């Protein structure tokens, strides 16, 4: 069988690409992992194409690597076993905006850049991760469980329901979108659970190994009009932990997170590199950032009581902690962050994580906030052994679910064009991950080198996962080689 | 009859002779006739006493028992709090694993979760949580329900308004698969700490439960961490003597109930949307009329005196009660702010604030689902849809239109469209449609209540496009399992074939209704088996 | 005449039990946590559901329907139960079924069928029949009476001490006499006609024998002309106030006598300022509600009628839900005593955990009774109390024995002794 020919019949000749340049383009990403060549690239034009492509691939046991975003950092779209790269970036329709039910239904190619502006027109938004790349797919960011930057919701999961093409080519709708006749049904797809099983959980964190999403419903929240931002500076990360636990617990604030001076300077610097140099010098070692916002009704009054509650907490628990409305020495006091946080990183600027050296390796995991200092200590102890300068270490702590837990992220910057530096970072990333894993870091998204070490530890989980994968993908066609598959 | 002596002996060696019995007197206590589904056809005609009851204490013991069951191919049924007829054995010679001894409870205060054995019930956890300024989501189904069993099977409550739908509250834990192998889920997959629910890569909680759970047909969860949520820190004070006991709210304005009488049902629905959008409140629910009459009645006879009146009949379309709970999570000022916003909204609909007791004995720590049987002696819910608020209301109204054809044997509730409430701060609505009937077997056409439960409602739901996946279990798999997904039933079959090929974990769940209706003459199975649902 | 002990009157209650375990768990409003969450001693001791009230109802129903037969385990199930009534109050919080009547009637049926009661109960019944007291003691019943106790020949009030205070816990009867004297209340006793109330016979299910005792005692009381019977024992209290009228299918209100416990007498006077305490007592103590006068303390209300559609009763039934038991009176008294630091245990009032002695358990299953008492004493310890006070001689005795056997160093008192010591 001529794969190319068959694919052309499905998506049209123009959407099947296999020129060496194109294949080359899809063989790498912005990360530390080596390239791998696909056999062919297919650009899906309609969601019906997806099932057909998968069916074909399944019949032929050809690998399929689904790709939605325009940019990748973790190596999970690099085809190491050849096969079809299924590029979904043209499936970029916003299918429905349903403000009364506060949901939006979109295709996987819809990016943060695209959706944010569209929704802002109606004063609504999808809560995003911290300053996402404008070209990242909204759906895949949440499929891959990026942490939302607003931890006040008890349920840190904006993704609700979706239509998925299972690896065997069957089309299936999850949650309440599973009703017959969807979307022309009273059920609109706001309940993620079911039908029967919580299918929506299986493709999450799966790096494209469990199927391909045709569209998804995501939660909408209001876009606050009136806002205040507060900065809480610390020299010692230990001092930040109590406020991290206490503040979201009383249901106050919207965006809330901790950055070290490196990450914050990367975000705030306007003129590169002067601003960065100055800011990374003068910024406090750690800054806890909190926005307080007014909802559509009585916004000022809401801000007022939340502010009062914040200062009550301070009085009660952390009297010595300054709560600033502006960061000293920063032009505008850093207040523009409020607006920055409600949008993706501007497309015209180098992505903040790539500003320092051209590329960034992020090592992140789930942890208890109280353990963050010891994880940090470990990285500080170890990084110099790899010749990595501590003054260039970015740290980001994102509280989740009212600070029950946090996403802890270490950003290591490197020159992507320097193969030796890249390899050094890769080794450091892997070895640090092993150390942190041994200390109890929870790697829910083990990319690249981390997969083996994590699955080796997760003995019973790995066994069960393999059995599940086999049920859904008996020929292991979906992005093979990832995770433990 | 009974299970092989060697199997019994092996289990006895594991748990000790004190904690195992094959006495057929004791077995009668485990014969079903309880909780949800009591007195339905399945309960009356399929449930049988077990051959053996065993009371394990640890995960290891459960593993041992399941391995023995696996070796000897003995059907077993896990039972944590035994509040649903699904958990009574339906196969002769079954083992019941009564999990009440597994009642370890550990509270992780900093990271807001509770690590529970299946023997821990909601009021116990709630007591510990409230002491620490947190709370759990006591289900409407009752404070007496196992926290673990509820989180993996069900988990609905007006408290979901703030606390999220149940699947989100399930964290790490230990799950003994049908063959006795241990699966550690969530953060327990790589550590001993269950504080986080996601495991590495695809999240296997997806297999653990859904809408709703496996009802014991997929092994035994022996330990589970569940989320706790922040509450106010002023506590709730128990007062009164039975039957008038209640939890009094503190003087300080940290928690309050408000009962509004809305002018129309439409305004009731609209105000719910508005309240959600304003991001206020801690619970938001409509009160069905029968419950108002129950609340006023001192006994069943009082209820009927009130209910058998024109006033009650008219109340369905005339009285629309919206019950709102506000919590000042941060402070009294928060509650005052929310109260102002609430009044703005309610004023705009011309709602009237009625007298409201500032105490709770329904949702927070005490939830009495037992009162559901108070009116007629038999009850079940047929519809548990969670989607948008609007969808829930439409579903309830639709079923209310169809119900007269089944009344009697169902109790006449005058067209009451059910109990609806709001979840996840307005992103979802929830409808529960309630049926009551007289279980006296001499009633005429009593089978019709089963026809309504098992066939009619699920068919209507699927036809209308309502998400009543509750019916995945309370209806034939061949009906709802075909319609939803579509064909989600295939995945049940595959999962069962992979993890429990001998079907020893609470067989015939989730196909019990299929098996039951196969034997009765009042269902035309061809109708739904041959139906093509793809066109909606 | 309706037989209140005929199990066929309770098939509805057995059948309609829904398994909510309101009969097992402490009222969820008061639920103290995992520890002390169960109020049914029997199900706390034997964990199978068969030993819980709702399990007993299903088992009883299976027997009635011929699905099982009498076996030794069946009899254990029915008799390893204190008939403490925690289940009954629990069930009536929501559903108004009658689990306690079911349990009592299943025992009566067992006796009628020639299978019950347990051998130890037969011995007690024989003692009562032969010697007029449960112990089979040959001594005179009036041995408790001291010279300085003023007992009238004729009075409106009869003090009925019961077997325990007459023979074993004599201090309680003596204290009662002195307290009544101090209060200036004239009282008499039944003199040489004083005998056992028949409680053990009734609870073991020997209905005919118990009825005979009831009739005899009522006649004796009538003959004195007194209208009020005062007890210092919760079991006697309950027997006269609930069991007699229930056996005789009469309203208590129609029995022609009043029954009060000493604490009711004293608390009334204390609250009116007519009884004061002059001596302090420096202890931290927990009050234990004796089942039979607390949640089971409401008078018997006779009902006869029919059950129609939806289970509706005609006429309406007045339920005894445990709401108006004797709870507050002893607390009012103890709170007035200087130095006495009264604390509540997690399981209290209608949710109190039985001392273990009741329902014939002490006779037939002494290990279980001791276990229950010990369990209760750990609860006393859990609130850092050094003593436990009850208003029933059986509680006091079993608590002291359990404390001693387990080196728990908790002192058990009867409230009469405390009153006496402080007045
Ligand atoms: C009147 C009524 C109203 C209700 N309303 C609500 C409501 O509003 N919200 C709500 O959430 N629920 C509601 N329920 C459902 C009730 O809460 C469920 O029955 C309960 O959550 C499950 O607990 P259970 O006591 O039934 O558990 P069990 O009876 O112990 O078990 C339920 C099922 O799960 C299996 N199981 C039990 N333990 C385990 C375990 N450890 N591992 C694996 N499988 C196990 C059993 O085999 C059984 O099939 C209601 C029920 C009734 C009767
Ligand atoms: S409380 Fe009543 S209905 Fe509930 S289980 Fe006990 S006896 Fe049955
Ligand atoms: S009377 Fe007491 S011991 Fe007996 S079943 Fe009821 S609660 Fe348990």
Coordinates of N, CA, C and O in Angstrom, one line a residue, chain A residues 141-212:
Chain A
X141 N -2.2 22.2 26.0 CA -1.7 22.7 27.3 C -2.4 22.1 28.5 O -1.8 21.6 29.4
X142 N -3.7 22.0 28.4 CA -4.5 21.4 29.5 C -4.5 19.9 29.4 O -4.6 19.3 30.4
X143 N -4.4 19.4 28.2 CA -4.3 17.9 28.1 C -3.0 17.5 28.8 O -3.0 16.5 29.5
X144 N -2.0 18.3 28.7 CA -0.7 18.0 29.3 C -0.7 18.5 30.7 O 0.4 18.6 31.3
X145 N -1.8 19.0 31.2 CA -1.9 19.3 32.6 C -1.0 20.5 33.1 O -0.4 20.4 34.1
X146 N -0.9 21.5 32.2 CA -0.2 22.7 32.7 C -1.0 23.2 33.9 O -2.2 23.1 33.9
X147 N -0.3 23.8 34.8 CA -1.0 24.3 36.0 C -1.6 25.7 35.7 O -0.9 26.6 35.2
X148 N -2.9 25.9 36.0 CA -3.4 27.3 35.8 C -2.8 28.2 36.8 O -2.4 27.9 37.9
X149 N -2.7 29.5 36.3 CA -2.0 30.5 37.2 C -3.0 31.0 38.3 O -2.5 31.8 39.1
X150 N -4.2 30.6 38.2 CA -5.2 31.0 39.2 C -5.5 29.8 40.1 O -6.2 28.9 39.7
X151 N -5.0 29.8 41.3 CA -5.3 28.6 42.2 C -6.5 28.7 43.0 O -6.7 27.8 43.9
X152 N -7.3 29.7 42.8 CA -8.5 29.9 43.7 C -9.6 28.9 43.5 O -10.4 28.6 44.4
X153 N -9.6 28.3 42.3 CA -10.6 27.3 42.1 C -10.2 26.0 42.7 O -9.1 25.5 42.6
X154 N -11.2 25.4 43.3 CA -11.0 24.1 44.0 C -10.7 23.0 43.0 O -10.2 22.0 43.4
X155 N -10.9 23.3 41.8 CA -10.8 22.2 40.8 C -9.9 22.8 39.6 O -10.4 23.6 38.8
X156 N -8.7 22.5 39.7 CA -7.7 23.1 38.7 C -7.8 22.5 37.4 O -6.8 22.1 36.8
X157 N -9.0 22.3 36.8 CA -9.1 21.6 35.6 C -10.1 22.3 34.6 O -11.2 22.0 34.6
X158 N -9.6 23.2 33.8 CA -10.5 24.0 32.9 C -11.1 23.1 31.8 O -12.1 23.4 31.2
X159 N -10.4 22.0 31.5 CA -10.9 21.1 30.5 C -12.1 20.3 30.9 O -12.1 19.7 32.0
X160 N -13.2 20.3 30.1 CA -14.4 19.6 30.5 C -14.6 18.4 29.7 O -14.5 17.3 30.2
X161 N -15.0 18.5 28.5 CA -15.4 17.3 27.7 C -14.7 17.4 26.3 O -14.3 18.5 25.9
X162 N -14.6 16.3 25.7 CA -14.0 16.3 24.3 C -14.5 15.2 23.4 O -15.0 14.2 23.9
X163 N -14.3 15.4 22.2 CA -14.4 14.3 21.2 C -13.0 13.8 20.9 O -12.1 14.6 20.6
X164 N -12.9 12.5 21.0 CA -11.6 11.9 20.8 C -11.7 10.8 19.8 O -12.7 10.1 19.7
X165 N -10.7 10.7 19.0 CA -10.6 9.5 18.1 C -9.6 8.6 18.8 O -8.4 8.9 19.1
X166 N -10.1 7.5 19.3 CA -9.3 6.5 19.9 C -8.3 5.9 18.9 O -8.5 5.9 17.7
X167 N -7.2 5.3 19.4 CA -6.2 4.8 18.5 C -6.8 3.7 17.5 O -6.2 3.5 16.5
X168 N -7.9 3.1 17.8 CA -8.5 2.2 16.9 C -9.4 2.8 15.9 O -10.1 2.2 15.1
X169 N -9.4 4.2 15.9 CA -10.2 4.9 14.9 C -11.6 5.2 15.3 O -12.3 5.9 14.5
X170 N -12.1 4.7 16.4 CA -13.4 5.0 16.8 C -13.5 6.4 17.4 O -12.7 6.8 18.1
X171 N -14.6 7.1 17.0 CA -14.8 8.4 17.5 C -15.7 8.3 18.8 O -16.7 7.6 18.8
X172 N -15.4 9.1 19.8 CA -16.0 8.9 21.1 C -16.1 10.3 21.7 O -15.2 11.1 21.6
X173 N -17.2 10.6 22.4 CA -17.4 11.8 23.1 C -17.4 11.5 24.6 O -18.1 10.6 25.0
X174 N -16.7 12.4 25.3 CA -16.5 12.1 26.8 C -17.5 12.9 27.6 O -18.1 13.9 27.1
X175 N -17.7 12.5 28.8 CA -18.5 13.3 29.8 C -19.9 13.5 29.2 O -20.5 12.7 28.5
X176 N -20.5 14.7 29.6 CA -21.9 14.9 29.2 C -22.0 15.2 27.7 O -23.1 15.3 27.2
X177 N -20.8 15.3 27.0 CA -20.9 15.5 25.6 C -21.2 14.1 24.9 O -21.4 14.1 23.7
X178 N -21.3 13.1 25.7 CA -21.5 11.8 25.1 C -23.0 11.5 24.8 O -23.3 10.4 24.3
X179 N -23.8 12.5 25.0 CA -25.2 12.2 24.8 C -25.5 12.0 23.3 O -24.8 12.7 22.5
X180 N -26.5 11.2 22.9 CA -26.8 11.1 21.5 C -27.2 12.5 21.0 O -27.9 13.3 21.7
X181 N -26.8 12.8 19.8 CA -27.2 14.1 19.2 C -26.4 15.3 19.5 O -26.7 16.4 19.1
X182 N -25.3 15.1 20.3 CA -24.5 16.3 20.7 C -23.9 16.9 19.4 O -23.6 16.1 18.5
X183 N -23.8 18.2 19.2 CA -24.1 19.2 20.2 C -25.5 19.8 20.2 O -25.8 20.7 20.9
X184 N -26.4 19.2 19.3 CA -27.7 19.8 19.3 C -28.6 19.1 20.3 O -29.6 18.5 20.0
X185 N -28.2 19.2 21.5 CA -28.8 18.4 22.6 C -28.9 19.4 23.8 O -28.1 20.4 23.9
X186 N -29.8 19.1 24.7 CA -29.9 20.0 25.9 C -28.5 19.9 26.7 O -28.1 20.9 27.2
X187 N -27.9 18.7 26.7 CA -26.6 18.6 27.4 C -25.6 19.3 26.6 O -25.5 19.0 25.4
X188 N -24.8 20.1 27.2 CA -23.9 21.0 26.4 C -22.5 20.5 26.6 O -21.5 21.1 26.0
X189 N -22.2 19.6 27.5 CA -20.8 19.1 27.6 C -20.1 19.8 28.7 O -18.9 20.1 28.5
X190 N -20.7 20.1 29.8 CA -20.0 20.8 30.9 C -19.5 19.8 32.0 O -18.8 20.2 32.9
X191 N -20.0 18.6 31.9 CA -19.6 17.7 32.9 C -18.5 16.7 32.4 O -18.8 15.9 31.5
X192 N -17.3 16.8 33.0 CA -16.3 16.0 32.4 C -16.4 14.5 32.6 O -15.9 13.6 31.9
X193 N -17.2 14.1 33.7 CA -17.2 12.7 34.1 C -18.0 11.8 33.2 O -19.0 12.2 32.6
X194 N -17.6 10.5 33.1 CA -18.3 9.5 32.3 C -18.1 9.6 30.8 O -17.2 10.3 30.4
X195 N -18.9 8.9 30.0 CA -20.1 8.1 30.4 C -19.6 6.8 31.0 O -18.7 6.1 30.3
X196 N -20.1 6.4 32.1 CA -19.6 5.2 32.8 C -18.2 5.4 33.4 O -18.1 5.7 34.6
X197 N -17.2 5.4 32.6 CA -15.8 5.6 33.2 C -15.4 7.1 32.9 O -16.0 7.7 32.1
X198 N -14.4 7.5 33.7 CA -13.9 8.9 33.4 C -12.9 8.8 32.3 O -11.7 9.0 32.5
X199 N -13.5 8.7 31.1 CA -12.6 8.6 29.9 C -11.7 9.8 29.8 O -10.6 9.7 29.3
X200 N -12.2 10.9 30.2 CA -11.4 12.2 30.0 C -10.1 12.2 30.7 O -9.2 12.9 30.3
X201 N -9.9 11.3 31.6 CA -8.6 11.3 32.3 C -7.5 10.6 31.6 O -6.4 10.8 31.8
X202 N -8.0 9.6 30.7 CA -7.0 8.8 30.1 C -6.1 9.5 29.1 O -4.9 9.2 29.0
X203 N -6.6 10.4 28.3 CA -5.7 11.1 27.3 C -4.9 12.2 28.0 O -4.1 12.8 27.4
X204 N -5.2 12.5 29.3 CA -4.5 13.6 29.9 C -3.1 13.1 30.3 O -2.9 12.0 30.8
X205 N -2.1 14.0 30.1 CA -0.8 13.7 30.5 C -0.2 12.5 29.6 O 0.8 11.9 29.9
X206 N -0.9 12.2 28.5 CA -0.6 11.0 27.7 C 0.4 11.3 26.6 O 0.8 10.4 25.9
X207 N 0.7 12.6 26.4 CA 1.6 13.0 25.3 C 1.2 12.4 24.0 O 2.0 11.9 23.2
X208 N -0.1 12.4 23.7 CA -0.6 12.0 22.4 C -0.6 10.5 22.2 O -0.8 10.0 21.1
X209 N -0.5 9.7 23.3 CA -0.4 8.3 23.2 C -1.8 7.6 23.2 O -1.9 6.4 23.0
X210 N -2.8 8.3 23.6 CA -4.1 7.7 23.9 C -5.1 8.0 22.8 O -6.3 7.6 23.0
X211 N -4.8 8.9 21.9 CA -5.8 9.2 20.9 C -5.7 10.7 20.5 O -4.8 11.4 21.0
X212 N -6.6 11.1 19.6 CA -6.5 12.5 19.1 C -7.8 13.2 19.4 O -8.9 12.7 19.1

